[in-house]
Coordinates of C-alpha atoms in Angstrom, one line a residue:
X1 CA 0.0 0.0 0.0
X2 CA 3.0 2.5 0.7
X3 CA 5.0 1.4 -1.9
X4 CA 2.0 2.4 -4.5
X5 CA 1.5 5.7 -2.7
X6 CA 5.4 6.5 -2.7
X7 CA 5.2 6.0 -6.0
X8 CA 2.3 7.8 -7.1
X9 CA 3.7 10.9 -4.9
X10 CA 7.0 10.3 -7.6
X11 CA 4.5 10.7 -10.4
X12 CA 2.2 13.7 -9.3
X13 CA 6.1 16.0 -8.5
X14 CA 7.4 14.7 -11.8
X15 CA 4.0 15.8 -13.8
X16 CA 4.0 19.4 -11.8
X17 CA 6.9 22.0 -10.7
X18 CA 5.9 22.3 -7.8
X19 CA 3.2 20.7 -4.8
X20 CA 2.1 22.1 -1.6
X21 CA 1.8 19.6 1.7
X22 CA -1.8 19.6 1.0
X23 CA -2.1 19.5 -2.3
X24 CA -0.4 16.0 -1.8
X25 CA -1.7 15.0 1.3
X26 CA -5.9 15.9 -0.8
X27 CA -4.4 13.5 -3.6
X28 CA -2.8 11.0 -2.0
X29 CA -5.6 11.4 0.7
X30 CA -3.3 11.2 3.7
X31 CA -2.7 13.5 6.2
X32 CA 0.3 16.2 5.9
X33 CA 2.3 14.4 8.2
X34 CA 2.4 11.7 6.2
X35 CA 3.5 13.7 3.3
X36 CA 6.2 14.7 5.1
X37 CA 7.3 10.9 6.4
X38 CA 7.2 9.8 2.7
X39 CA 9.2 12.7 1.1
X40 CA 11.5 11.9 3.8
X41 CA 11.7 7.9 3.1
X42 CA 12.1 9.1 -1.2
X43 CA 15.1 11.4 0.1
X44 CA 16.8 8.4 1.6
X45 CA 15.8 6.2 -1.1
X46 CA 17.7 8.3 -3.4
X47 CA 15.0 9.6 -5.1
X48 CA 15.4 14.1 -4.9
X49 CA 12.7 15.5 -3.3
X50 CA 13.3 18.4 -1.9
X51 CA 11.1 20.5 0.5
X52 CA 11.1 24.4 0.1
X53 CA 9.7 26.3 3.4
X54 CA 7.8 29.3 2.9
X55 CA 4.4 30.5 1.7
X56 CA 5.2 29.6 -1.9
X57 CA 6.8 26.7 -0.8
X58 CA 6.1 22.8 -1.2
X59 CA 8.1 19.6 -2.5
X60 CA 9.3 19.3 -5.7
X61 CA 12.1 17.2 -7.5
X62 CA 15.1 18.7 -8.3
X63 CA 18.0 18.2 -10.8
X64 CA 15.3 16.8 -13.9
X65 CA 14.9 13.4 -12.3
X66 CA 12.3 11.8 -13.7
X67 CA 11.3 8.0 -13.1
X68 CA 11.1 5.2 -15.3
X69 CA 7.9 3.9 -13.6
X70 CA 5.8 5.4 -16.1
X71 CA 5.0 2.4 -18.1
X72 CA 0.9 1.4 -18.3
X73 CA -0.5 -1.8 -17.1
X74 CA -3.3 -3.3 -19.4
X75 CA -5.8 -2.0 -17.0
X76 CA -4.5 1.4 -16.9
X77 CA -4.5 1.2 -20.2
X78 CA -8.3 0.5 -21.4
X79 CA -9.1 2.6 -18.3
X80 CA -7.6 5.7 -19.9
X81 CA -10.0 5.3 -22.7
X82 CA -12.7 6.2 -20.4
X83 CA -11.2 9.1 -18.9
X84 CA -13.5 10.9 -21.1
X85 CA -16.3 9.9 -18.5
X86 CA -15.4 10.0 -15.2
X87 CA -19.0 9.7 -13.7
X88 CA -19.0 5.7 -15.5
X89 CA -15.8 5.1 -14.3
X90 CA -16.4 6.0 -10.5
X91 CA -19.7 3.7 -11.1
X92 CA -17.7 0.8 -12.4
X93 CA -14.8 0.6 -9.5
X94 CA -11.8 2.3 -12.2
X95 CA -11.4 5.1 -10.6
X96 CA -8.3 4.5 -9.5
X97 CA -6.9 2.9 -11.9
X98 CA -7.8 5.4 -14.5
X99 CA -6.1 7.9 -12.3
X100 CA -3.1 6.1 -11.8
X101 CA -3.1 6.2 -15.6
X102 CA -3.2 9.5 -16.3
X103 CA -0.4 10.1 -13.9
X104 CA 1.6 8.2 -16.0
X105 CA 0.6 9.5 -19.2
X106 CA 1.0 13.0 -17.7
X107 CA 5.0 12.3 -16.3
X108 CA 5.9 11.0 -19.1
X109 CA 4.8 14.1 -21.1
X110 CA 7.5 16.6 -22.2
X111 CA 6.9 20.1 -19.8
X112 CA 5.5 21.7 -22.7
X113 CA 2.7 19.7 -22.7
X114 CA 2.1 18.9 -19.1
X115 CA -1.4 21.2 -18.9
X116 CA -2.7 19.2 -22.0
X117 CA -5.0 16.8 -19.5
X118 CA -6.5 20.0 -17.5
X119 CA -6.5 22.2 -20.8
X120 CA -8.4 18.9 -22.3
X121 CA -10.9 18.8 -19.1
X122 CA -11.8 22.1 -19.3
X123 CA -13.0 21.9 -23.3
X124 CA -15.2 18.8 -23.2
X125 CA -17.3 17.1 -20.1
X126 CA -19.9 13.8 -20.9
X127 CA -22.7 14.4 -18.6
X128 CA -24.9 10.7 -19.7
X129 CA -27.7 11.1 -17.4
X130 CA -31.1 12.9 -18.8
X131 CA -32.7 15.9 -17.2
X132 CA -34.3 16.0 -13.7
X133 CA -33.1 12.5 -13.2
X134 CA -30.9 11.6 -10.0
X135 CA -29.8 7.9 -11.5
X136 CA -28.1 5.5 -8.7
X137 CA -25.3 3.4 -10.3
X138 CA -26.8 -0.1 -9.6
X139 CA -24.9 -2.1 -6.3
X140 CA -23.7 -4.8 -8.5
X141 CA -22.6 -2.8 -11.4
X142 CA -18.6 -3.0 -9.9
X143 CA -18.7 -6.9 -9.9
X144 CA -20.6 -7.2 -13.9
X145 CA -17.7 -4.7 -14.6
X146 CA -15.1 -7.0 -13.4
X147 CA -16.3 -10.4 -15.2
X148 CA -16.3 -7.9 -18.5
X149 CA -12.5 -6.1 -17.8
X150 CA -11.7 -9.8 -17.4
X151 CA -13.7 -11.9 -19.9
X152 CA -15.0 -13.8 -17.1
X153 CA -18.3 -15.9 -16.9
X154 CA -20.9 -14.6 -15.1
X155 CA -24.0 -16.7 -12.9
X156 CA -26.6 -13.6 -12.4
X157 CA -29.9 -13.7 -11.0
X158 CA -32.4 -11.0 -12.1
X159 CA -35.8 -10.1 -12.1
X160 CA -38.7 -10.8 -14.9
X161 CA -41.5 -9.6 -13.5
X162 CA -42.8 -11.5 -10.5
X163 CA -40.5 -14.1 -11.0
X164 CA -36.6 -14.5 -10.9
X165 CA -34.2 -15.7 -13.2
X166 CA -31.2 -17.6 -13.2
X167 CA -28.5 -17.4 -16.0
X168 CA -24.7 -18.2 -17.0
X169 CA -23.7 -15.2 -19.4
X170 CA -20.8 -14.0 -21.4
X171 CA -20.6 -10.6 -20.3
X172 CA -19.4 -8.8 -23.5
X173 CA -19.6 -5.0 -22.7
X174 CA -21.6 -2.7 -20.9
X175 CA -23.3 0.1 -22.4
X176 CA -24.6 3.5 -20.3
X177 CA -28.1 4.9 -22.1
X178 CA -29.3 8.0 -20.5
X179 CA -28.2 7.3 -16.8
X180 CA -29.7 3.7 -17.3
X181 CA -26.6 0.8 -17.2
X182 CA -27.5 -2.4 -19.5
X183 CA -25.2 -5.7 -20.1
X184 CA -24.6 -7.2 -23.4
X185 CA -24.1 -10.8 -22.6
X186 CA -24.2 -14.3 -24.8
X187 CA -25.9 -16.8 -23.1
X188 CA -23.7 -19.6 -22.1
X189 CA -23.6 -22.6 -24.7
X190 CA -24.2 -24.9 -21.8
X191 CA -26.0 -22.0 -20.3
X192 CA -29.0 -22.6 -18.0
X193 CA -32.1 -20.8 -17.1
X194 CA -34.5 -21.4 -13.7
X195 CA -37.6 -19.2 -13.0
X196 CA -38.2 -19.1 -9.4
X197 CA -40.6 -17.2 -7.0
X198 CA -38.4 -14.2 -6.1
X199 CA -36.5 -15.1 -3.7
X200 CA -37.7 -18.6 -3.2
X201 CA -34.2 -20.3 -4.1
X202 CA -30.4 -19.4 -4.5
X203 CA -28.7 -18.4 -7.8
X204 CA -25.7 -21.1 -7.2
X205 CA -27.2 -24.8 -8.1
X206 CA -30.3 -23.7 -10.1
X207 CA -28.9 -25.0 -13.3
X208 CA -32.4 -26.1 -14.5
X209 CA -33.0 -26.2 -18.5
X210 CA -36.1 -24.2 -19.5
X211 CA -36.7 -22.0 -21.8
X212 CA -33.9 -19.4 -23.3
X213 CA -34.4 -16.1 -24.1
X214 CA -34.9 -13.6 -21.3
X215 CA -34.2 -9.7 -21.8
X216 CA -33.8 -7.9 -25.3
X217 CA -31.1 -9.6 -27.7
X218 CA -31.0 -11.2 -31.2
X219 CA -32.8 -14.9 -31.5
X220 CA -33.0 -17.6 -28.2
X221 CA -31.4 -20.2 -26.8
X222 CA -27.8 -20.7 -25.8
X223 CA -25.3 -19.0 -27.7
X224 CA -27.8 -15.8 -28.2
X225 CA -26.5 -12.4 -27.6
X226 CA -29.1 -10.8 -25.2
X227 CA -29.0 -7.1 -23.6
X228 CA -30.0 -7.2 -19.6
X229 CA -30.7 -3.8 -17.6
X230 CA -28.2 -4.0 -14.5
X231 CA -30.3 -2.2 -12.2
X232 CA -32.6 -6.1 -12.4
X233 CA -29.9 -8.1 -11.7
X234 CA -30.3 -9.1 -7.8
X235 CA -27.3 -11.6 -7.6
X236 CA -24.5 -12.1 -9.5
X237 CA -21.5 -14.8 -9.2
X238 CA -18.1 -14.0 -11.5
X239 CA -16.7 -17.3 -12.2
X240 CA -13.2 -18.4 -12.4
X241 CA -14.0 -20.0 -15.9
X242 CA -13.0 -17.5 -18.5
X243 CA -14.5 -17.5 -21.9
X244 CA -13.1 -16.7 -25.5
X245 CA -14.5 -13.6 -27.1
X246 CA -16.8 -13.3 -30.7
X247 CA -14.3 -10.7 -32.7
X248 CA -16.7 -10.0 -34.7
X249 CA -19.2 -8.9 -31.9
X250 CA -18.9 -5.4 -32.8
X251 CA -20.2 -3.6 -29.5
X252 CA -21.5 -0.4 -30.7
X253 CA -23.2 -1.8 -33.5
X254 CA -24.8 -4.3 -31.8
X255 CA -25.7 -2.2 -29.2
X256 CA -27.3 0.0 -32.1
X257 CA -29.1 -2.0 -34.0
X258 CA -31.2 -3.3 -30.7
X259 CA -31.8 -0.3 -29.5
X260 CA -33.8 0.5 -32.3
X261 CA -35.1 -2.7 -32.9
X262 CA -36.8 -1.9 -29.8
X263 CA -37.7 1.7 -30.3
X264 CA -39.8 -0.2 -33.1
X265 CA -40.8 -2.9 -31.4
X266 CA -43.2 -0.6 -29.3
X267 CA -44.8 1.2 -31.9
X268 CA -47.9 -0.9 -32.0
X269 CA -50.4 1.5 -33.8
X270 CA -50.8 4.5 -36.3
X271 CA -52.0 7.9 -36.5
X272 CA -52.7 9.8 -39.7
X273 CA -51.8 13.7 -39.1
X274 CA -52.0 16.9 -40.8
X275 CA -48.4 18.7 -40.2
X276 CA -47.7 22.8 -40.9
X277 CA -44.1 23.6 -41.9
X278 CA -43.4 24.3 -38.1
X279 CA -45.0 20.7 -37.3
X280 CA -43.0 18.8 -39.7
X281 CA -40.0 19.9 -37.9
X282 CA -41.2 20.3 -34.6
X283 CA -42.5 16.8 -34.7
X284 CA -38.7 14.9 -34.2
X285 CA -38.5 17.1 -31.1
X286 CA -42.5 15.7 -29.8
X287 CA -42.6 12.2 -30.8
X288 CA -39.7 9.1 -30.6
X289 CA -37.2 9.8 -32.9
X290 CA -37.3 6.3 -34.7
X291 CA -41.2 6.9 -35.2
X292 CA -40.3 10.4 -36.4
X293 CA -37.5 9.5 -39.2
X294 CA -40.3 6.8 -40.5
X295 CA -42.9 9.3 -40.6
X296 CA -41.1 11.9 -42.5
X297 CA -39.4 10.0 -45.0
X298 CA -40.5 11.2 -48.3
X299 CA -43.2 13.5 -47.1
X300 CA -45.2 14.3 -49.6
X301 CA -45.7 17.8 -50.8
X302 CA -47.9 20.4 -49.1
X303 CA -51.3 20.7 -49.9
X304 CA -52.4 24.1 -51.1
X305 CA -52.7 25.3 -47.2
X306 CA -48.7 24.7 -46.8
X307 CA -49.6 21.2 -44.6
X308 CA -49.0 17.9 -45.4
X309 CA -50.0 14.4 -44.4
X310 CA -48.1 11.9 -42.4
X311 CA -48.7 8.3 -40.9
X312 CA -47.1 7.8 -37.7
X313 CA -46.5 5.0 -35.9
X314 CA -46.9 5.5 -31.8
X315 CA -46.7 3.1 -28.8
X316 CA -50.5 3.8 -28.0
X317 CA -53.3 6.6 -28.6
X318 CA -52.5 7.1 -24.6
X319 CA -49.0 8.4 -25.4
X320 CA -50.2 9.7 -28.7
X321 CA -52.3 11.9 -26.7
X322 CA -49.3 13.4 -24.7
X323 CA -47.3 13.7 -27.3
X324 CA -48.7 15.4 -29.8
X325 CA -50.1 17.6 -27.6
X326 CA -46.5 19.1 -27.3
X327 CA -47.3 20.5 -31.1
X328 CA -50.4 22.4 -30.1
X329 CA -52.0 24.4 -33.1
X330 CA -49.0 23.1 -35.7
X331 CA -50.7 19.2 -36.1
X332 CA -54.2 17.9 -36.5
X333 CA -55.0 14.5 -36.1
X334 CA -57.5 12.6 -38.8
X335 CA -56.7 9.5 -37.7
X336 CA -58.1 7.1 -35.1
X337 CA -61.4 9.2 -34.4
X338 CA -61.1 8.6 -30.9
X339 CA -57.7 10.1 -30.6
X340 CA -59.4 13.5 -33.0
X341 CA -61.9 13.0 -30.7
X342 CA -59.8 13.7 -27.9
X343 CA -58.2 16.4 -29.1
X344 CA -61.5 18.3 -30.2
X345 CA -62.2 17.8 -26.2
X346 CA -59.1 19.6 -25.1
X347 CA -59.3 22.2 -27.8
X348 CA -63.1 23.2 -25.8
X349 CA -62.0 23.2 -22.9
X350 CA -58.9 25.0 -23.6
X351 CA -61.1 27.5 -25.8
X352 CA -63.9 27.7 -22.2
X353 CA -60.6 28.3 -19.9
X354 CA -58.9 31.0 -22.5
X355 CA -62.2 32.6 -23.3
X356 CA -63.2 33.4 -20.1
X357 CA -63.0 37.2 -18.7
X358 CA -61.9 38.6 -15.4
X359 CA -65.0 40.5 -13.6

């Protein structure tokens, strides 16, 4: 544990001129007086750390030393890709290891270029979560992380409605939608599946053979690739068993192409609207995105009025209703006469509440 912090303490003075007794103590998240025991034990193991007294003083190394302890561990490696989004990485148990990477990336920078990390930071921040949301990385999201760092097989136990279920996966990558954390997994070859009553029985030894397919993925069955949302997993076991990647599972692609399979999926009925120029492109902005790119593909020209005529296909006339209400005056429904029906019902009652005069 010391020797790591002695030599992280090496690698913060090498990437800066100069540190303060605090600054090093807040990073190294000691005390001062440990700062000062360490710099010691460096100055007697040779390395030159030297301690300037005064207000602008601190510890810095003297004489250009720089350390060869700069190389990047495979870890430290793939977690500097993510350094890009720090939030995911706190949530997945890397945070350490992606600092410890940037450290070394940063020391073995030339001096010219030792601000490029903070200059970097300060011109580009991924904030993943939507709006008014205050998403809670799930409890088990650091131990799915480690089976996928490690290619590791997975036994997780999740929830399908009022039931549990019990799986071997492949965990192939992880994927972070709008604050919302999902697994893309291939179910085991010799994979397993048990529905129990929650809770009724324990993920190890339920290795029962029912039916496959559980979750959103492509096709059934052992050997499917299936997408899982963390936040449903109640149990999970890594395995010491390690399994040999697909590579030509393409994560982003695949990740892609299902989640608009499902944005389709749930687009069950039809509407039939009249759209103004500011409806057509409002509409995108109202209605899901998938449903909207359908709708306007090859609209046809406006009628003489400037509007023009769309089918869209919607999850229900319920969420029809709300959404299209977003457009106000710019769409008019023809089509189901229940949902115009609606409609006509708010437009009275907005026309009763607007209408009315004060005294």
């Amino acid at each position: 544990m010391r020797a790591a912090r002695l030599i992280k303490m090496v690698l913060l003075l090498q990437s800066r001129p100069t540190m303060t007794a605090s600054e090093l103590a807040r990073e190294l998240e000691v005390s001062e007086r440990t700062v000062t025991r360490d710099a010691q034990a460096l100055s007697e193991a040779g390395v030159p750390v030297y301690a300037e007294r005064g207000r602008a003083g601190g510890y810095r190394l003297v004489g250009g030393y720089r350390t060869r302890l700069t190389g990047l561990g495979r870890d430290e490696a793939e977690a500097l890709f993510l350094s890009g989004v720090p939030g995911a990485l706190r949530e997945m148990g890397l945070e350490d290891i992606a600092s410890a990477a940037r450290l070394k990336v940063s020391a073995a920078l030339l001096p010219s270029l030792r601000d490029a990390p903070r200059t970097a930071a300060q011109r580009f921040h991924l904030d993943a979560p939507a709006w008014f949301r205050e998403p809670a990385a799930p409890a088990l999201l650091p131990a799915v992380a480690d089976a996928v760092w490690d290619d590791r097989c997975l036994g997780a136990r999740y929830r399908r409605g009022e039931s549990e279920v019990v799986r071997e996966l492949e965990p192939y990558g992880l994927v972070l939608k709008a604050g919302v954390w999902y697994l893309c997994a291939r179910v085991r070859a010799a994979g397993t599946e048990a529905r129990t009553e929650a809770g009724t029985e324990a993920m190890k030894g339920a290795r029962a053979r029912t039916r496959a397919g559980a979750g959103a993925g492509t096709g059934t069955g052992a050997g499917a690739f299936r997408t899982y949302r963390i936040d449903r997993f109640v149990g999970v076991d890594v395995m010491e068993d390690r399994f040999s990647r697909d590579e030509g599972f393409d994560l982003p692609g695949f990740w892609s192409e299902q989640a608009e399979r499902f944005a389709r999926s749930i687009l069950r009925a039809e509407v039939v609207l009249r759209l103004s120029a500011t409806g057509v492109r409002n509409l995108p902005y109202a209605v899901d995105p998938v449903a909207a790119r359908d709708a306007l593909a090859g609209v046809p020209e406006p009628d003489a009025t400037g509007w023009a005529t769309v089918t869209l296909r919607v999850e229900s006339e319920e969420v029809a209703h709300t959404q299209l209400a977003a457009l106000g005056p710019e769409a008019e429904v023809l089509s189901p006469a229940t949902l115009r029906e609606r409609f006509a019902a708010d437009a009275t009652r907005l026309t009763e509440l607007y209408g009315r005069r004060e005294g």
